[in-house]
Amino acid sequence: MRISIITLTIDSSDYVDEAIGSIEHQGPYELEHIVVHDGADGFTRRLAQKYPHIKFVGGNGTGATAAAALGVQASTGDFILLVHSDDRIRPGVLGRLASEAAARPDVRIWTGGAQMFCTLPDGEELVVRRMVGEDMTRLSLENVCDDMPLLSARFCHRSVFSQIGNFDPMFSESSDREFLLRATIAGVREGSLNVVVSEMRVHDESRTMHFRKGFMPPYLGEHVHIADQWLARKDISAEVRRFLRNWRAREMARLIVYQGRARQWAEAARAFFREELADPLWILRALTIVEARRLRHRLYNAKAVDRLRLTETK
């Protein structure tokens, strides 16, 4: 079996050596490691000299989604895993995949767990959150939409991309969620590796893995657009339609709250009344955010989060 690991980098990828070093090359598999670099050629040349075994692909300067799609196109593996340059892959994971995939060749997506970690100024590492167990990691509408989609913990067979398509460049901030939503609705067969696959670093330079205050999530508007696209279709089940209508209301409510926090009062008011006019049940749908919030806060290490925030204020 051949495995393709695709690492996405930019010029400020401070943790890329650690990410590359976490990938095990020896095992019952062939390994192809592709780095898609969306930045200056000099960065790529330096990495190529240091890591001659890696295949380098130049990005087109349009962001991580386009870079991920280029990586998939360049890959030749049976299974593909996409990770960012600040992620790490746990030891033994690739061997576990090779064993499980050989035993169950019908599975198209192999899913593992993930954990978020941070490094304190003194070098100590803290686990901020662990996402383990099938309840938290399996491909479901609730997990993919209301929690972290965990793309970096899912090995996708290349046939999945033939079946549902590549990453959509229309969604530069949430293409992982949009892609896995397609896979979920299509009923792509999934299996559980029952191990933690990836470690995702929390740090201030990350666009999504951080605890910065006063941050307006750029992906919320895309979530609404994703829901609108699906709701315009006639070929989805009543269950999927009901979930997506509620999810859209939840994400719109979150967007309005963030607009209010940013003192964008006019935008928040216009959005609120526009939603009320379009759907009189919008408020009731938005109330489902209570359960969604519970999902997003499962298994957080509150003490670790408090310690991280304390260091950020010093």
Tab-separated table of N, CA and C in Angstrom, residues 149-279:
chain	number	residue	atom	x	y	z
A	149	PRO	N	-13.709	19.383	12.084
A	149	PRO	CA	-13.881	18.346	11.056
A	149	PRO	C	-12.784	17.287	11.058
A	150	LEU	N	-11.620	17.609	11.633
A	150	LEU	CA	-10.531	16.636	11.821
A	150	LEU	C	-10.019	16.054	10.506
A	151	LEU	N	-9.856	16.887	9.504
A	151	LEU	CA	-9.311	16.393	8.240
A	151	LEU	C	-7.919	15.807	8.427
A	152	SER	N	-7.113	16.391	9.318
A	152	SER	CA	-5.746	15.912	9.514
A	152	SER	C	-5.681	14.613	10.310
A	153	ALA	N	-6.827	14.060	10.672
A	153	ALA	CA	-6.873	12.761	11.344
A	153	ALA	C	-7.603	11.724	10.493
A	154	ARG	N	-7.854	12.046	9.207
A	154	ARG	CA	-8.614	11.147	8.334
A	154	ARG	C	-7.802	10.838	7.074
A	155	PHE	N	-7.503	9.563	6.876
A	155	PHE	CA	-6.845	9.101	5.659
A	155	PHE	C	-7.935	8.803	4.624
A	156	CYS	N	-7.927	9.553	3.539
A	156	CYS	CA	-8.946	9.395	2.506
A	156	CYS	C	-8.388	8.611	1.325
A	157	HIS	N	-9.079	7.573	0.932
A	157	HIS	CA	-8.677	6.831	-0.262
A	157	HIS	C	-8.829	7.740	-1.469
A	158	ARG	N	-7.944	7.580	-2.439
A	158	ARG	CA	-7.981	8.497	-3.586
A	158	ARG	C	-9.285	8.383	-4.375
A	159	SER	N	-9.984	7.257	-4.240
A	159	SER	CA	-11.266	7.102	-4.926
A	159	SER	C	-12.316	8.053	-4.366
A	160	VAL	N	-12.124	8.510	-3.115
A	160	VAL	CA	-13.072	9.464	-2.530
A	160	VAL	C	-13.078	10.754	-3.337
A	161	PHE	N	-11.895	11.188	-3.759
A	161	PHE	CA	-11.801	12.422	-4.528
A	161	PHE	C	-12.419	12.241	-5.915
A	162	SER	N	-12.335	11.026	-6.452
A	162	SER	CA	-12.998	10.754	-7.734
A	162	SER	C	-14.510	10.769	-7.569
A	163	GLN	N	-14.973	10.295	-6.404
A	163	GLN	CA	-16.410	10.194	-6.163
A	163	GLN	C	-17.051	11.542	-5.875
A	164	ILE	N	-16.440	12.352	-5.001
A	164	ILE	CA	-17.102	13.589	-4.559
A	164	ILE	C	-16.374	14.848	-4.999
A	165	GLY	N	-15.206	14.715	-5.616
A	165	GLY	CA	-14.477	15.877	-6.087
A	165	GLY	C	-13.388	16.323	-5.125
A	166	ASN	N	-12.575	17.260	-5.582
A	166	ASN	CA	-11.454	17.794	-4.812
A	166	ASN	C	-11.952	18.918	-3.898
A	167	PHE	N	-11.026	19.567	-3.207
A	167	PHE	CA	-11.376	20.690	-2.341
A	167	PHE	C	-11.852	21.869	-3.187
A	168	ASP	N	-12.875	22.541	-2.696
A	168	ASP	CA	-13.508	23.617	-3.455
A	168	ASP	C	-12.844	24.951	-3.119
A	169	PRO	N	-12.171	25.603	-4.096
A	169	PRO	CA	-11.491	26.870	-3.818
A	169	PRO	C	-12.437	28.006	-3.440
A	170	MET	N	-13.742	27.810	-3.623
A	170	MET	CA	-14.705	28.836	-3.226
A	170	MET	C	-14.697	29.047	-1.709
A	171	PHE	N	-14.257	28.010	-0.964
A	171	PHE	CA	-14.306	28.066	0.492
A	171	PHE	C	-12.882	28.056	1.040
A	172	SER	N	-12.246	29.197	1.019
A	172	SER	CA	-10.840	29.286	1.400
A	172	SER	C	-10.618	29.059	2.891
A	173	GLU	N	-11.638	29.304	3.715
A	173	GLU	CA	-11.492	29.186	5.163
A	173	GLU	C	-12.066	27.888	5.723
A	174	SER	N	-12.894	27.212	4.974
A	174	SER	CA	-13.585	26.039	5.527
A	174	SER	C	-13.719	24.918	4.505
A	175	SER	N	-12.729	24.785	3.633
A	175	SER	CA	-12.812	23.739	2.600
A	175	SER	C	-12.743	22.344	3.199
A	176	ASP	N	-12.069	22.183	4.348
A	176	ASP	CA	-12.018	20.874	4.985
A	176	ASP	C	-13.403	20.444	5.440
A	177	ARG	N	-14.128	21.367	6.073
A	177	ARG	CA	-15.486	21.062	6.533
A	177	ARG	C	-16.424	20.809	5.349
A	178	GLU	N	-16.304	21.629	4.301
A	178	GLU	CA	-17.169	21.464	3.133
A	178	GLU	C	-16.903	20.132	2.447
A	179	PHE	N	-15.629	19.735	2.329
A	179	PHE	CA	-15.267	18.460	1.700
A	179	PHE	C	-15.815	17.289	2.505
A	180	LEU	N	-15.625	17.313	3.820
A	180	LEU	CA	-16.086	16.198	4.649
A	180	LEU	C	-17.598	16.165	4.788
A	181	LEU	N	-18.256	17.316	4.642
A	181	LEU	CA	-19.716	17.318	4.600
A	181	LEU	C	-20.192	16.583	3.353
A	182	ARG	N	-19.537	16.813	2.229
A	182	ARG	CA	-19.874	16.067	1.007
A	182	ARG	C	-19.696	14.568	1.226
A	183	ALA	N	-18.585	14.188	1.874
A	183	ALA	CA	-18.322	12.766	2.117
A	183	ALA	C	-19.371	12.161	3.040
A	184	THR	N	-19.788	12.914	4.049
A	184	THR	CA	-20.786	12.428	4.996
A	184	THR	C	-22.127	12.210	4.309
A	185	ILE	N	-22.565	13.190	3.544
A	185	ILE	CA	-23.859	13.089	2.874
A	185	ILE	C	-23.827	11.993	1.814
A	186	ALA	N	-22.671	11.799	1.175
A	186	ALA	CA	-22.545	10.744	0.158
A	186	ALA	C	-22.484	9.352	0.767
A	187	GLY	N	-22.307	9.273	2.086
A	187	GLY	CA	-22.257	7.969	2.749
A	187	GLY	C	-20.983	7.199	2.480
A	188	VAL	N	-19.859	7.893	2.337
A	188	VAL	CA	-18.578	7.227	2.104
A	188	VAL	C	-18.269	6.318	3.290
A	189	ARG	N	-17.875	5.078	2.981
A	189	ARG	CA	-17.647	4.095	4.042
A	189	ARG	C	-16.419	4.473	4.871
A	190	GLU	N	-16.602	4.459	6.186
A	190	GLU	CA	-15.558	4.905	7.108
A	190	GLU	C	-15.218	3.804	8.097
A	191	GLY	N	-13.962	3.783	8.519
A	191	GLY	CA	-13.525	2.883	9.572
A	191	GLY	C	-12.732	3.656	10.607
A	192	SER	N	-12.659	3.134	11.832
A	192	SER	CA	-11.957	3.813	12.907
A	192	SER	C	-10.618	3.146	13.175
A	193	LEU	N	-9.556	3.962	13.251
A	193	LEU	CA	-8.231	3.450	13.591
A	193	LEU	C	-8.059	3.276	15.093
A	194	ASN	N	-8.901	3.928	15.875
A	194	ASN	CA	-8.876	3.817	17.341
A	194	ASN	C	-7.539	4.229	17.945
A	195	VAL	N	-6.851	5.163	17.293
A	195	VAL	CA	-5.627	5.745	17.847
A	195	VAL	C	-5.629	7.232	17.504
A	196	VAL	N	-4.864	8.008	18.253
A	196	VAL	CA	-4.678	9.414	17.924
A	196	VAL	C	-3.750	9.502	16.722
A	197	VAL	N	-4.190	10.175	15.670
A	197	VAL	CA	-3.416	10.305	14.436
A	197	VAL	C	-2.587	11.582	14.446
A	198	SER	N	-3.202	12.706	14.753
A	198	SER	CA	-2.515	13.990	14.588
A	198	SER	C	-2.527	14.803	15.871
A	199	GLU	N	-1.486	15.620	15.992
A	199	GLU	CA	-1.373	16.587	17.072
A	199	GLU	C	-1.377	17.971	16.438
A	200	MET	N	-2.332	18.796	16.829
A	200	MET	CA	-2.526	20.107	16.218
A	200	MET	C	-2.089	21.186	17.196
A	201	ARG	N	-1.175	22.022	16.755
A	201	ARG	CA	-0.561	23.014	17.637
A	201	ARG	C	-1.435	24.265	17.762
A	202	VAL	N	-1.655	24.708	18.987
A	202	VAL	CA	-2.342	25.965	19.265
A	202	VAL	C	-1.281	27.055	19.417
A	203	HIS	N	-1.347	28.099	18.599
A	203	HIS	CA	-0.392	29.204	18.725
A	203	HIS	C	-0.988	30.450	18.079
A	204	ASP	N	-0.460	31.590	18.417
A	204	ASP	CA	-1.058	32.868	18.018
A	204	ASP	C	-1.031	33.097	16.517
A	205	GLU	N	-0.064	32.503	15.813
A	205	GLU	CA	0.037	32.732	14.377
A	205	GLU	C	-0.954	31.892	13.576
A	206	SER	N	-1.582	30.919	14.214
A	206	SER	CA	-2.536	30.058	13.516
A	206	SER	C	-3.817	30.835	13.217
A	207	ARG	N	-4.413	30.548	12.061
A	207	ARG	CA	-5.670	31.213	11.706
A	207	ARG	C	-6.856	30.657	12.489
A	208	THR	N	-6.761	29.394	12.893
A	208	THR	CA	-7.914	28.766	13.537
A	208	THR	C	-7.595	28.179	14.910
A	209	MET	N	-6.361	27.710	15.135
A	209	MET	CA	-6.010	27.043	16.389
A	209	MET	C	-5.375	28.050	17.344
A	210	HIS	N	-6.207	28.853	17.972
A	210	HIS	CA	-5.720	29.884	18.870
A	210	HIS	C	-6.837	30.271	19.828
A	211	PHE	N	-6.488	31.090	20.813
A	211	PHE	CA	-7.479	31.591	21.768
A	211	PHE	C	-7.453	33.114	21.799
A	212	ARG	N	-7.178	33.745	20.658
A	212	ARG	CA	-7.125	35.198	20.613
A	212	ARG	C	-8.514	35.793	20.865
A	213	LYS	N	-8.548	36.876	21.614
A	213	LYS	CA	-9.796	37.581	21.856
A	213	LYS	C	-10.009	38.645	20.788
A	214	GLY	N	-11.259	39.056	20.603
A	214	GLY	CA	-11.570	40.065	19.607
A	214	GLY	C	-11.399	39.579	18.189
A	215	PHE	N	-11.520	38.285	17.997
A	215	PHE	CA	-11.292	37.672	16.692
A	215	PHE	C	-12.626	37.419	16.004
A	216	MET	N	-12.754	37.866	14.765
A	216	MET	CA	-13.961	37.611	13.974
A	216	MET	C	-13.706	36.400	13.089
A	217	PRO	N	-14.279	35.234	13.408
A	217	PRO	CA	-13.999	34.029	12.618
A	217	PRO	C	-14.357	34.232	11.147
A	218	PRO	N	-13.399	34.088	10.247
A	218	PRO	CA	-13.678	34.329	8.831
A	218	PRO	C	-14.482	33.224	8.166
A	219	TYR	N	-14.641	32.103	8.879
A	219	TYR	CA	-15.310	30.957	8.267
A	219	TYR	C	-16.825	30.948	8.464
A	220	LEU	N	-17.363	31.769	9.348
A	220	LEU	CA	-18.793	31.695	9.642
A	220	LEU	C	-19.643	32.044	8.423
A	221	GLY	N	-19.245	33.069	7.694
A	221	GLY	CA	-19.983	33.412	6.480
A	221	GLY	C	-19.936	32.295	5.453
A	222	GLU	N	-18.803	31.608	5.376
A	222	GLU	CA	-18.695	30.480	4.450
A	222	GLU	C	-19.609	29.338	4.872
A	223	HIS	N	-19.748	29.117	6.171
A	223	HIS	CA	-20.646	28.064	6.653
A	223	HIS	C	-22.077	28.325	6.182
A	224	VAL	N	-22.510	29.570	6.278
A	224	VAL	CA	-23.853	29.935	5.823
A	224	VAL	C	-23.976	29.665	4.321
A	225	HIS	N	-22.945	30.004	3.567
A	225	HIS	CA	-22.961	29.781	2.115
A	225	HIS	C	-23.010	28.299	1.795
A	226	ILE	N	-22.236	27.492	2.531
A	226	ILE	CA	-22.258	26.034	2.323
A	226	ILE	C	-23.663	25.488	2.556
A	227	ALA	N	-24.285	25.902	3.658
A	227	ALA	CA	-25.639	25.438	3.954
A	227	ALA	C	-26.610	25.861	2.862
A	228	ASP	N	-26.486	27.112	2.395
A	228	ASP	CA	-27.387	27.596	1.348
A	228	ASP	C	-27.247	26.771	0.071
A	229	GLN	N	-26.028	26.408	-0.271
A	229	GLN	CA	-25.813	25.599	-1.477
A	229	GLN	C	-26.546	24.267	-1.377
A	230	TRP	N	-26.408	23.610	-0.218
A	230	TRP	CA	-27.061	22.313	-0.050
A	230	TRP	C	-28.581	22.447	0.025
A	231	LEU	N	-29.061	23.478	0.701
A	231	LEU	CA	-30.501	23.652	0.855
A	231	LEU	C	-31.182	23.990	-0.469
A	232	ALA	N	-30.420	24.475	-1.437
A	232	ALA	CA	-30.982	24.764	-2.761
A	232	ALA	C	-31.141	23.509	-3.609
A	233	ARG	N	-30.581	22.402	-3.136
A	233	ARG	CA	-30.647	21.158	-3.901
A	233	ARG	C	-31.933	20.396	-3.588
A	234	LYS	N	-32.358	19.578	-4.548
A	234	LYS	CA	-33.581	18.786	-4.392
A	234	LYS	C	-33.287	17.337	-4.010
A	235	ASP	N	-32.004	16.954	-4.011
A	235	ASP	CA	-31.665	15.543	-3.872
A	235	ASP	C	-31.135	15.180	-2.486
A	236	ILE	N	-31.442	15.967	-1.458
A	236	ILE	CA	-31.020	15.613	-0.106
A	236	ILE	C	-32.224	15.159	0.704
A	237	SER	N	-31.967	14.330	1.695
A	237	SER	CA	-33.056	13.772	2.485
A	237	SER	C	-33.651	14.829	3.409
A	238	ALA	N	-34.826	14.523	3.927
A	238	ALA	CA	-35.479	15.439	4.863
A	238	ALA	C	-34.639	15.604	6.126
A	239	GLU	N	-33.969	14.542	6.569
A	239	GLU	CA	-33.140	14.608	7.774
A	239	GLU	C	-31.952	15.543	7.564
A	240	VAL	N	-31.293	15.400	6.413
A	240	VAL	CA	-30.151	16.262	6.114
A	240	VAL	C	-30.620	17.712	5.972
A	241	ARG	N	-31.749	17.919	5.305
A	241	ARG	CA	-32.267	19.271	5.118
A	241	ARG	C	-32.582	19.926	6.473
A	242	ARG	N	-33.201	19.180	7.359
A	242	ARG	CA	-33.539	19.730	8.680
A	242	ARG	C	-32.266	20.094	9.442
A	243	PHE	N	-31.277	19.208	9.399
A	243	PHE	CA	-30.027	19.511	10.093
A	243	PHE	C	-29.378	20.763	9.525
A	244	LEU	N	-29.302	20.873	8.201
A	244	LEU	CA	-28.617	22.007	7.579
A	244	LEU	C	-29.344	23.327	7.831
A	245	ARG	N	-30.672	23.293	7.884
A	245	ARG	CA	-31.406	24.525	8.200
A	245	ARG	C	-31.090	24.997	9.614
A	246	ASN	N	-31.018	24.045	10.537
A	246	ASN	CA	-30.685	24.407	11.915
A	246	ASN	C	-29.233	24.861	12.026
A	247	TRP	N	-28.329	24.167	11.318
A	247	TRP	CA	-26.910	24.546	11.349
A	247	TRP	C	-26.723	25.951	10.785
A	248	ARG	N	-27.412	26.232	9.690
A	248	ARG	CA	-27.317	27.567	9.104
A	248	ARG	C	-27.767	28.635	10.108
A	249	ALA	N	-28.869	28.361	10.814
A	249	ALA	CA	-29.358	29.324	11.803
A	249	ALA	C	-28.351	29.503	12.933
A	250	ARG	N	-27.732	28.403	13.371
A	250	ARG	CA	-26.732	28.490	14.442
A	250	ARG	C	-25.538	29.343	14.015
A	251	GLU	N	-25.027	29.084	12.801
A	251	GLU	CA	-23.848	29.813	12.343
A	251	GLU	C	-24.170	31.281	12.090
A	252	MET	N	-25.397	31.558	11.633
A	252	MET	CA	-25.799	32.944	11.446
A	252	MET	C	-25.899	33.647	12.793
A	253	ALA	N	-26.417	32.958	13.796
A	253	ALA	CA	-26.498	33.544	15.136
A	253	ALA	C	-25.105	33.831	15.679
A	254	ARG	N	-24.172	32.916	15.484
A	254	ARG	CA	-22.787	33.131	15.933
A	254	ARG	C	-22.182	34.341	15.229
A	255	LEU	N	-22.437	34.464	13.923
A	255	LEU	CA	-21.904	35.591	13.166
A	255	LEU	C	-22.440	36.912	13.703
A	256	ILE	N	-23.734	36.951	14.003
A	256	ILE	CA	-24.347	38.178	14.540
A	256	ILE	C	-23.748	38.519	15.902
A	257	VAL	N	-23.517	37.507	16.737
A	257	VAL	CA	-22.911	37.752	18.051
A	257	VAL	C	-21.509	38.334	17.895
A	258	TYR	N	-20.716	37.742	17.005
A	258	TYR	CA	-19.357	38.252	16.796
A	258	TYR	C	-19.385	39.670	16.226
A	259	GLN	N	-20.344	39.950	15.345
A	259	GLN	CA	-20.470	41.318	14.826
A	259	GLN	C	-20.791	42.298	15.950
A	260	GLY	N	-21.645	41.874	16.875
A	260	GLY	CA	-21.961	42.729	18.003
A	260	GLY	C	-20.747	42.983	18.887
A	261	ARG	N	-19.962	41.924	19.144
A	261	ARG	CA	-18.761	42.086	19.961
A	261	ARG	C	-17.770	43.043	19.308
A	262	ALA	N	-17.755	43.029	17.966
A	262	ALA	CA	-16.852	43.919	17.229
A	262	ALA	C	-17.453	45.312	17.034
A	263	ARG	N	-18.609	45.552	17.674
A	263	ARG	CA	-19.320	46.836	17.580
A	263	ARG	C	-19.779	47.148	16.150
A	264	GLN	N	-20.021	46.108	15.399
A	264	GLN	CA	-20.584	46.286	14.061
A	264	GLN	C	-22.106	46.199	14.182
A	265	TRP	N	-22.666	47.174	14.897
A	265	TRP	CA	-24.080	47.114	15.262
A	265	TRP	C	-24.992	47.116	14.037
A	266	ALA	N	-24.703	47.941	13.066
A	266	ALA	CA	-25.580	48.040	11.898
A	266	ALA	C	-25.607	46.718	11.133
A	267	GLU	N	-24.425	46.129	10.926
A	267	GLU	CA	-24.369	44.855	10.208
A	267	GLU	C	-25.119	43.767	10.967
A	268	ALA	N	-24.938	43.726	12.293
A	268	ALA	CA	-25.607	42.715	13.103
A	268	ALA	C	-27.125	42.886	13.051
A	269	ALA	N	-27.605	44.133	13.142
A	269	ALA	CA	-29.048	44.377	13.109
A	269	ALA	C	-29.638	44.009	11.758
A	270	ARG	N	-28.943	44.388	10.681
A	270	ARG	CA	-29.455	44.046	9.348
A	270	ARG	C	-29.532	42.532	9.171
A	271	ALA	N	-28.501	41.825	9.634
A	271	ALA	CA	-28.499	40.368	9.497
A	271	ALA	C	-29.633	39.745	10.303
A	272	PHE	N	-29.848	40.247	11.520
A	272	PHE	CA	-30.904	39.699	12.374
A	272	PHE	C	-32.272	39.849	11.712
A	273	PHE	N	-32.607	41.040	11.272
A	273	PHE	CA	-33.933	41.271	10.703
A	273	PHE	C	-34.090	40.600	9.335
A	274	ARG	N	-32.990	40.468	8.602
A	274	ARG	CA	-33.060	39.753	7.327
A	274	ARG	C	-33.407	38.281	7.550
A	275	GLU	N	-32.800	37.676	8.570
A	275	GLU	CA	-33.084	36.269	8.873
A	275	GLU	C	-34.514	36.101	9.367
A	276	GLU	N	-34.977	37.018	10.213
A	276	GLU	CA	-36.347	36.950	10.717
A	276	GLU	C	-37.362	37.056	9.584
A	277	LEU	N	-37.084	37.921	8.639
A	277	LEU	CA	-37.994	38.107	7.525
A	277	LEU	C	-38.016	36.883	6.619
A	278	ALA	N	-36.864	36.272	6.414
A	278	ALA	CA	-36.776	35.125	5.510
A	278	ALA	C	-37.337	33.859	6.140
A	279	ASP	N	-37.208	33.738	7.478
A	279	ASP	CA	-37.634	32.510	8.154
A	279	ASP	C	-38.130	32.859	9.551
